[in-house]
């Protein structure tokens, strides 16, 4: 089993490009189709901490679910935001590549190369 994981959406070109870039560098990550298999709250909290971002910074604000889920409400706590991201995983930015102690968002795909060092 690989030390690398990718929150992947096969329908997304950036996600496919990031996966191909990892493979070109000899990495066969564990592929997590996060829309089908949503991350747990703890897993998402861990990734947010590794990325050193606020939950809202890794949300896809143009997804219909973002507004439908009420994620545009600025008064939501971090806990509430994370819970809604788990409930509506389509709003999570993609792709996210992570190991046990590092993570990177693959936008652009080359961002994940820092994890290979």
Short mmCIF file of N, CA and C in Angstrom, two decimals:
data_model
loop_
_atom_site.label_atom_id
_atom_site.label_comp_id
_atom_site.label_asym_id
_atom_site.label_seq_id
_atom_site.Cartn_x
_atom_site.Cartn_y
_atom_site.Cartn_z
N UNK A 1 0.84 -1.19 0.00
CA UNK A 1 0.00 0.00 0.00
C UNK A 1 0.89 1.25 0.00
N UNK A 2 0.51 2.20 -0.82
CA UNK A 2 1.29 3.43 -0.98
C UNK A 2 1.17 4.35 0.22
N UNK A 3 2.21 5.16 0.43
CA UNK A 3 2.16 6.19 1.47
C UNK A 3 1.39 7.41 0.97
N UNK A 4 1.11 7.46 -0.33
CA UNK A 4 0.44 8.60 -0.94
C UNK A 4 -1.03 8.28 -1.20
N UNK A 5 -1.87 9.28 -0.96
CA UNK A 5 -3.30 9.17 -1.19
C UNK A 5 -3.72 10.36 -2.03
N UNK A 6 -4.76 10.17 -2.84
CA UNK A 6 -5.28 11.28 -3.63
C UNK A 6 -6.80 11.29 -3.54
N UNK A 7 -7.35 12.45 -3.16
CA UNK A 7 -8.78 12.68 -3.29
C UNK A 7 -8.98 12.98 -4.76
N UNK A 8 -9.58 12.05 -5.45
CA UNK A 8 -9.63 12.06 -6.91
C UNK A 8 -11.05 12.07 -7.43
N UNK A 9 -11.25 12.84 -8.49
CA UNK A 9 -12.49 12.80 -9.25
C UNK A 9 -12.09 12.52 -10.69
N UNK A 10 -12.36 11.32 -11.19
CA UNK A 10 -11.92 10.97 -12.54
C UNK A 10 -12.52 11.85 -13.64
N UNK A 11 -13.58 12.59 -13.33
CA UNK A 11 -14.20 13.47 -14.31
C UNK A 11 -13.50 14.83 -14.39
N UNK A 12 -12.56 15.10 -13.47
CA UNK A 12 -11.89 16.39 -13.40
C UNK A 12 -10.52 16.31 -14.08
N UNK A 13 -10.28 17.21 -15.03
CA UNK A 13 -9.01 17.17 -15.78
C UNK A 13 -7.81 17.43 -14.87
N UNK A 14 -7.91 18.35 -13.91
CA UNK A 14 -6.79 18.63 -13.00
C UNK A 14 -6.49 17.41 -12.14
N UNK A 15 -7.54 16.71 -11.73
CA UNK A 15 -7.35 15.51 -10.92
C UNK A 15 -6.66 14.42 -11.75
N UNK A 16 -7.08 14.24 -12.99
CA UNK A 16 -6.44 13.25 -13.86
C UNK A 16 -4.99 13.63 -14.14
N UNK A 17 -4.72 14.93 -14.36
CA UNK A 17 -3.36 15.39 -14.62
C UNK A 17 -2.47 15.17 -13.40
N UNK A 18 -3.00 15.43 -12.22
CA UNK A 18 -2.23 15.25 -10.98
C UNK A 18 -1.91 13.77 -10.78
N UNK A 19 -2.88 12.91 -10.99
CA UNK A 19 -2.65 11.47 -10.85
C UNK A 19 -1.58 11.02 -11.85
N UNK A 20 -1.66 11.49 -13.09
CA UNK A 20 -0.67 11.12 -14.11
C UNK A 20 0.72 11.63 -13.72
N UNK A 21 0.81 12.82 -13.16
CA UNK A 21 2.09 13.39 -12.74
C UNK A 21 2.72 12.53 -11.63
N UNK A 22 1.91 12.11 -10.67
CA UNK A 22 2.41 11.24 -9.60
C UNK A 22 2.93 9.93 -10.21
N UNK A 23 2.16 9.35 -11.11
CA UNK A 23 2.55 8.08 -11.72
C UNK A 23 3.82 8.23 -12.54
N UNK A 24 3.97 9.36 -13.23
CA UNK A 24 5.19 9.62 -14.01
C UNK A 24 6.42 9.70 -13.09
N UNK A 25 6.18 10.05 -11.83
CA UNK A 25 7.26 10.14 -10.85
C UNK A 25 7.37 8.88 -9.99
N UNK A 26 6.78 7.79 -10.46
CA UNK A 26 6.91 6.50 -9.78
C UNK A 26 6.02 6.31 -8.57
N UNK A 27 5.03 7.16 -8.40
CA UNK A 27 4.12 7.06 -7.25
C UNK A 27 2.78 6.48 -7.72
N UNK A 28 2.37 5.39 -7.09
CA UNK A 28 1.04 4.83 -7.34
C UNK A 28 0.22 5.08 -6.07
N UNK A 29 -0.47 6.23 -6.03
CA UNK A 29 -1.20 6.58 -4.81
C UNK A 29 -2.45 5.72 -4.61
N UNK A 30 -2.89 5.68 -3.37
CA UNK A 30 -4.19 5.10 -3.08
C UNK A 30 -5.22 6.11 -3.59
N UNK A 31 -6.07 5.68 -4.49
CA UNK A 31 -7.04 6.58 -5.10
C UNK A 31 -8.33 6.53 -4.29
N UNK A 32 -8.72 7.71 -3.81
CA UNK A 32 -9.95 7.83 -3.03
C UNK A 32 -10.91 8.70 -3.84
N UNK A 33 -11.95 8.08 -4.37
CA UNK A 33 -12.96 8.85 -5.08
C UNK A 33 -13.86 9.46 -4.01
N UNK A 34 -13.41 10.61 -3.51
CA UNK A 34 -13.98 11.21 -2.31
C UNK A 34 -15.45 11.60 -2.46
N UNK A 35 -15.94 11.74 -3.68
CA UNK A 35 -17.36 12.06 -3.85
C UNK A 35 -18.20 10.82 -3.55
N UNK A 36 -17.66 9.63 -3.88
CA UNK A 36 -18.35 8.37 -3.59
C UNK A 36 -18.08 7.92 -2.16
N UNK A 37 -16.86 8.18 -1.69
CA UNK A 37 -16.40 7.71 -0.37
C UNK A 37 -15.91 8.94 0.41
N UNK A 38 -16.84 9.66 1.02
CA UNK A 38 -16.50 10.92 1.69
C UNK A 38 -15.50 10.69 2.83
N UNK A 39 -14.60 11.65 3.01
CA UNK A 39 -13.66 11.52 4.13
C UNK A 39 -14.40 11.68 5.46
N UNK A 40 -13.79 11.18 6.51
CA UNK A 40 -14.36 11.38 7.84
C UNK A 40 -14.02 12.80 8.30
N UNK A 41 -14.70 13.25 9.34
CA UNK A 41 -14.40 14.57 9.91
C UNK A 41 -12.94 14.63 10.35
N UNK A 42 -12.48 13.57 11.02
CA UNK A 42 -11.10 13.56 11.52
C UNK A 42 -10.09 13.58 10.38
N UNK A 43 -10.35 12.84 9.33
CA UNK A 43 -9.44 12.82 8.19
C UNK A 43 -9.39 14.21 7.55
N UNK A 44 -10.55 14.84 7.38
CA UNK A 44 -10.59 16.16 6.78
C UNK A 44 -9.90 17.20 7.67
N UNK A 45 -10.12 17.11 8.98
CA UNK A 45 -9.43 18.01 9.91
C UNK A 45 -7.92 17.87 9.79
N UNK A 46 -7.45 16.63 9.70
CA UNK A 46 -6.02 16.37 9.59
C UNK A 46 -5.45 16.97 8.31
N UNK A 47 -6.16 16.80 7.21
CA UNK A 47 -5.70 17.34 5.92
C UNK A 47 -5.68 18.87 5.96
N UNK A 48 -6.70 19.47 6.52
CA UNK A 48 -6.76 20.93 6.64
C UNK A 48 -5.59 21.44 7.47
N UNK A 49 -5.28 20.72 8.53
CA UNK A 49 -4.14 21.11 9.37
C UNK A 49 -2.82 20.99 8.60
N UNK A 50 -2.65 19.89 7.86
CA UNK A 50 -1.42 19.71 7.08
C UNK A 50 -1.29 20.79 6.00
N UNK A 51 -2.41 21.18 5.41
CA UNK A 51 -2.39 22.22 4.38
C UNK A 51 -2.19 23.61 4.99
N UNK A 52 -2.44 23.72 6.31
CA UNK A 52 -2.35 24.99 7.02
C UNK A 52 -3.27 26.04 6.39
N UNK A 53 -4.54 25.63 6.22
CA UNK A 53 -5.56 26.50 5.65
C UNK A 53 -6.81 26.47 6.52
N UNK A 54 -7.70 27.39 6.24
CA UNK A 54 -9.03 27.39 6.85
C UNK A 54 -9.90 26.46 5.99
N UNK A 55 -10.91 25.83 6.57
CA UNK A 55 -11.76 24.93 5.79
C UNK A 55 -12.30 25.58 4.50
N UNK A 56 -12.73 26.80 4.61
CA UNK A 56 -13.33 27.49 3.46
C UNK A 56 -12.34 27.64 2.29
N UNK A 57 -11.05 27.61 2.59
CA UNK A 57 -10.03 27.78 1.54
C UNK A 57 -9.92 26.56 0.62
N UNK A 58 -10.46 25.43 1.04
CA UNK A 58 -10.44 24.26 0.16
C UNK A 58 -11.85 23.86 -0.26
N UNK A 59 -12.72 24.85 -0.37
CA UNK A 59 -14.08 24.61 -0.84
C UNK A 59 -14.24 25.12 -2.26
N UNK A 60 -15.00 24.38 -3.02
CA UNK A 60 -15.35 24.77 -4.38
C UNK A 60 -16.61 25.62 -4.29
N UNK A 61 -16.42 26.91 -4.28
CA UNK A 61 -17.53 27.84 -4.03
C UNK A 61 -18.50 27.96 -5.20
N UNK A 62 -18.12 27.48 -6.38
CA UNK A 62 -19.02 27.56 -7.53
C UNK A 62 -19.91 26.33 -7.69
N UNK A 63 -19.72 25.33 -6.83
CA UNK A 63 -20.58 24.15 -6.88
C UNK A 63 -21.97 24.51 -6.33
N UNK A 64 -23.01 23.98 -6.96
CA UNK A 64 -24.38 24.25 -6.51
C UNK A 64 -24.57 23.85 -5.05
N UNK A 65 -23.90 22.77 -4.63
CA UNK A 65 -24.03 22.28 -3.26
C UNK A 65 -23.49 23.27 -2.23
N UNK A 66 -22.55 24.11 -2.64
CA UNK A 66 -21.95 25.08 -1.72
C UNK A 66 -23.04 25.98 -1.15
N UNK A 67 -23.82 26.55 -2.01
CA UNK A 67 -24.90 27.44 -1.56
C UNK A 67 -26.05 26.63 -0.97
N UNK A 68 -26.40 25.52 -1.63
CA UNK A 68 -27.52 24.69 -1.16
C UNK A 68 -27.29 24.17 0.26
N UNK A 69 -26.03 23.87 0.60
CA UNK A 69 -25.70 23.36 1.93
C UNK A 69 -25.57 24.48 2.96
N UNK A 70 -25.64 25.73 2.50
CA UNK A 70 -25.50 26.86 3.42
C UNK A 70 -24.05 27.20 3.74
N UNK A 71 -23.12 26.68 2.95
CA UNK A 71 -21.70 26.93 3.23
C UNK A 71 -21.30 28.38 2.96
N UNK A 72 -22.16 29.12 2.28
CA UNK A 72 -21.88 30.54 2.05
C UNK A 72 -22.21 31.40 3.28
N UNK A 73 -22.70 30.76 4.34
CA UNK A 73 -23.00 31.45 5.60
C UNK A 73 -21.68 31.69 6.34
N UNK A 74 -21.26 32.93 6.39
CA UNK A 74 -19.97 33.29 7.01
C UNK A 74 -19.94 33.04 8.52
N UNK A 75 -21.11 32.84 9.14
CA UNK A 75 -21.14 32.64 10.59
C UNK A 75 -20.90 31.18 11.00
N UNK A 76 -20.78 30.28 10.02
CA UNK A 76 -20.54 28.87 10.35
C UNK A 76 -19.18 28.70 11.03
N UNK A 77 -19.15 27.90 12.07
CA UNK A 77 -17.87 27.59 12.74
C UNK A 77 -17.06 26.65 11.85
N UNK A 78 -15.78 26.49 12.17
CA UNK A 78 -14.93 25.55 11.44
C UNK A 78 -15.51 24.14 11.52
N UNK A 79 -15.98 23.77 12.70
CA UNK A 79 -16.57 22.44 12.90
C UNK A 79 -17.78 22.24 12.00
N UNK A 80 -18.63 23.26 11.91
CA UNK A 80 -19.81 23.18 11.06
C UNK A 80 -19.42 23.09 9.59
N UNK A 81 -18.42 23.86 9.20
CA UNK A 81 -17.96 23.82 7.81
C UNK A 81 -17.44 22.42 7.46
N UNK A 82 -16.64 21.85 8.35
CA UNK A 82 -16.07 20.52 8.11
C UNK A 82 -17.18 19.47 8.05
N UNK A 83 -18.14 19.56 8.95
CA UNK A 83 -19.26 18.60 8.95
C UNK A 83 -20.04 18.67 7.63
N UNK A 84 -20.24 19.88 7.13
CA UNK A 84 -20.96 20.04 5.86
C UNK A 84 -20.11 19.56 4.67
N UNK A 85 -18.81 19.72 4.76
CA UNK A 85 -17.93 19.21 3.69
C UNK A 85 -17.99 17.68 3.64
N UNK A 86 -18.10 17.05 4.79
CA UNK A 86 -18.22 15.59 4.84
C UNK A 86 -19.57 15.17 4.26
N UNK A 87 -20.61 15.94 4.59
CA UNK A 87 -21.95 15.63 4.10
C UNK A 87 -22.09 15.90 2.60
N UNK A 88 -21.40 16.94 2.12
CA UNK A 88 -21.46 17.34 0.72
C UNK A 88 -20.03 17.34 0.14
N UNK A 89 -19.43 16.17 -0.06
CA UNK A 89 -18.02 16.11 -0.46
C UNK A 89 -17.71 16.77 -1.81
N UNK A 90 -18.73 16.98 -2.62
CA UNK A 90 -18.49 17.62 -3.93
C UNK A 90 -17.92 19.02 -3.77
N UNK A 91 -18.13 19.65 -2.61
CA UNK A 91 -17.61 21.02 -2.40
C UNK A 91 -16.12 21.03 -2.03
N UNK A 92 -15.53 19.87 -1.77
CA UNK A 92 -14.11 19.81 -1.41
C UNK A 92 -13.27 20.00 -2.67
N UNK A 93 -12.30 20.88 -2.58
CA UNK A 93 -11.39 21.12 -3.71
C UNK A 93 -10.71 19.83 -4.10
N UNK A 94 -10.42 19.70 -5.37
CA UNK A 94 -9.76 18.51 -5.87
C UNK A 94 -8.68 18.89 -6.86
N UNK A 95 -7.72 18.06 -7.00
CA UNK A 95 -7.39 16.91 -6.16
C UNK A 95 -6.57 17.35 -4.95
N UNK A 96 -6.62 16.57 -3.91
CA UNK A 96 -5.75 16.78 -2.75
C UNK A 96 -4.94 15.50 -2.60
N UNK A 97 -3.62 15.67 -2.57
CA UNK A 97 -2.71 14.54 -2.37
C UNK A 97 -2.15 14.67 -0.97
N UNK A 98 -2.13 13.54 -0.23
CA UNK A 98 -1.64 13.61 1.13
C UNK A 98 -0.95 12.31 1.54
N UNK A 99 -0.04 12.48 2.50
CA UNK A 99 0.66 11.36 3.13
C UNK A 99 0.24 11.40 4.60
N UNK A 100 1.00 10.72 5.45
CA UNK A 100 0.63 10.76 6.88
C UNK A 100 0.94 12.11 7.52
N UNK A 101 1.82 12.90 6.91
CA UNK A 101 2.19 14.17 7.55
C UNK A 101 2.29 15.38 6.63
N UNK A 102 1.96 15.20 5.34
CA UNK A 102 2.02 16.31 4.39
C UNK A 102 0.84 16.23 3.43
N UNK A 103 0.45 17.41 2.91
CA UNK A 103 -0.63 17.44 1.93
C UNK A 103 -0.41 18.61 0.97
N UNK A 104 -1.00 18.49 -0.22
CA UNK A 104 -0.94 19.56 -1.21
C UNK A 104 -2.17 19.46 -2.10
N UNK A 105 -2.67 20.63 -2.52
CA UNK A 105 -3.77 20.68 -3.47
C UNK A 105 -3.16 20.73 -4.87
N UNK A 106 -3.63 19.88 -5.74
CA UNK A 106 -3.08 19.79 -7.09
C UNK A 106 -3.65 20.80 -8.07
N UNK A 107 -3.64 22.04 -7.70
CA UNK A 107 -4.08 23.14 -8.57
C UNK A 107 -3.03 24.22 -8.51
N UNK A 108 -2.09 24.27 -9.42
CA UNK A 108 -1.91 23.36 -10.55
C UNK A 108 -1.32 22.02 -10.10
N UNK A 109 -1.38 21.01 -10.97
CA UNK A 109 -0.89 19.69 -10.61
C UNK A 109 0.54 19.69 -10.04
N UNK A 110 1.39 20.56 -10.55
CA UNK A 110 2.80 20.61 -10.10
C UNK A 110 2.94 20.93 -8.61
N UNK A 111 1.90 21.47 -7.99
CA UNK A 111 1.95 21.75 -6.55
C UNK A 111 2.27 20.50 -5.73
N UNK A 112 1.87 19.33 -6.21
CA UNK A 112 2.07 18.10 -5.42
C UNK A 112 3.51 17.61 -5.44
N UNK A 113 4.32 18.16 -6.33
CA UNK A 113 5.72 17.72 -6.40
C UNK A 113 6.48 18.01 -5.12
N UNK A 114 6.03 18.99 -4.32
CA UNK A 114 6.70 19.28 -3.05
C UNK A 114 6.61 18.10 -2.10
N UNK A 115 5.63 17.24 -2.28
CA UNK A 115 5.47 16.07 -1.41
C UNK A 115 6.48 14.98 -1.73
N UNK A 116 7.12 15.07 -2.88
CA UNK A 116 8.07 14.03 -3.30
C UNK A 116 9.46 14.27 -2.76
N UNK A 117 9.68 15.40 -2.13
CA UNK A 117 11.03 15.75 -1.64
C UNK A 117 11.27 15.19 -0.27
#
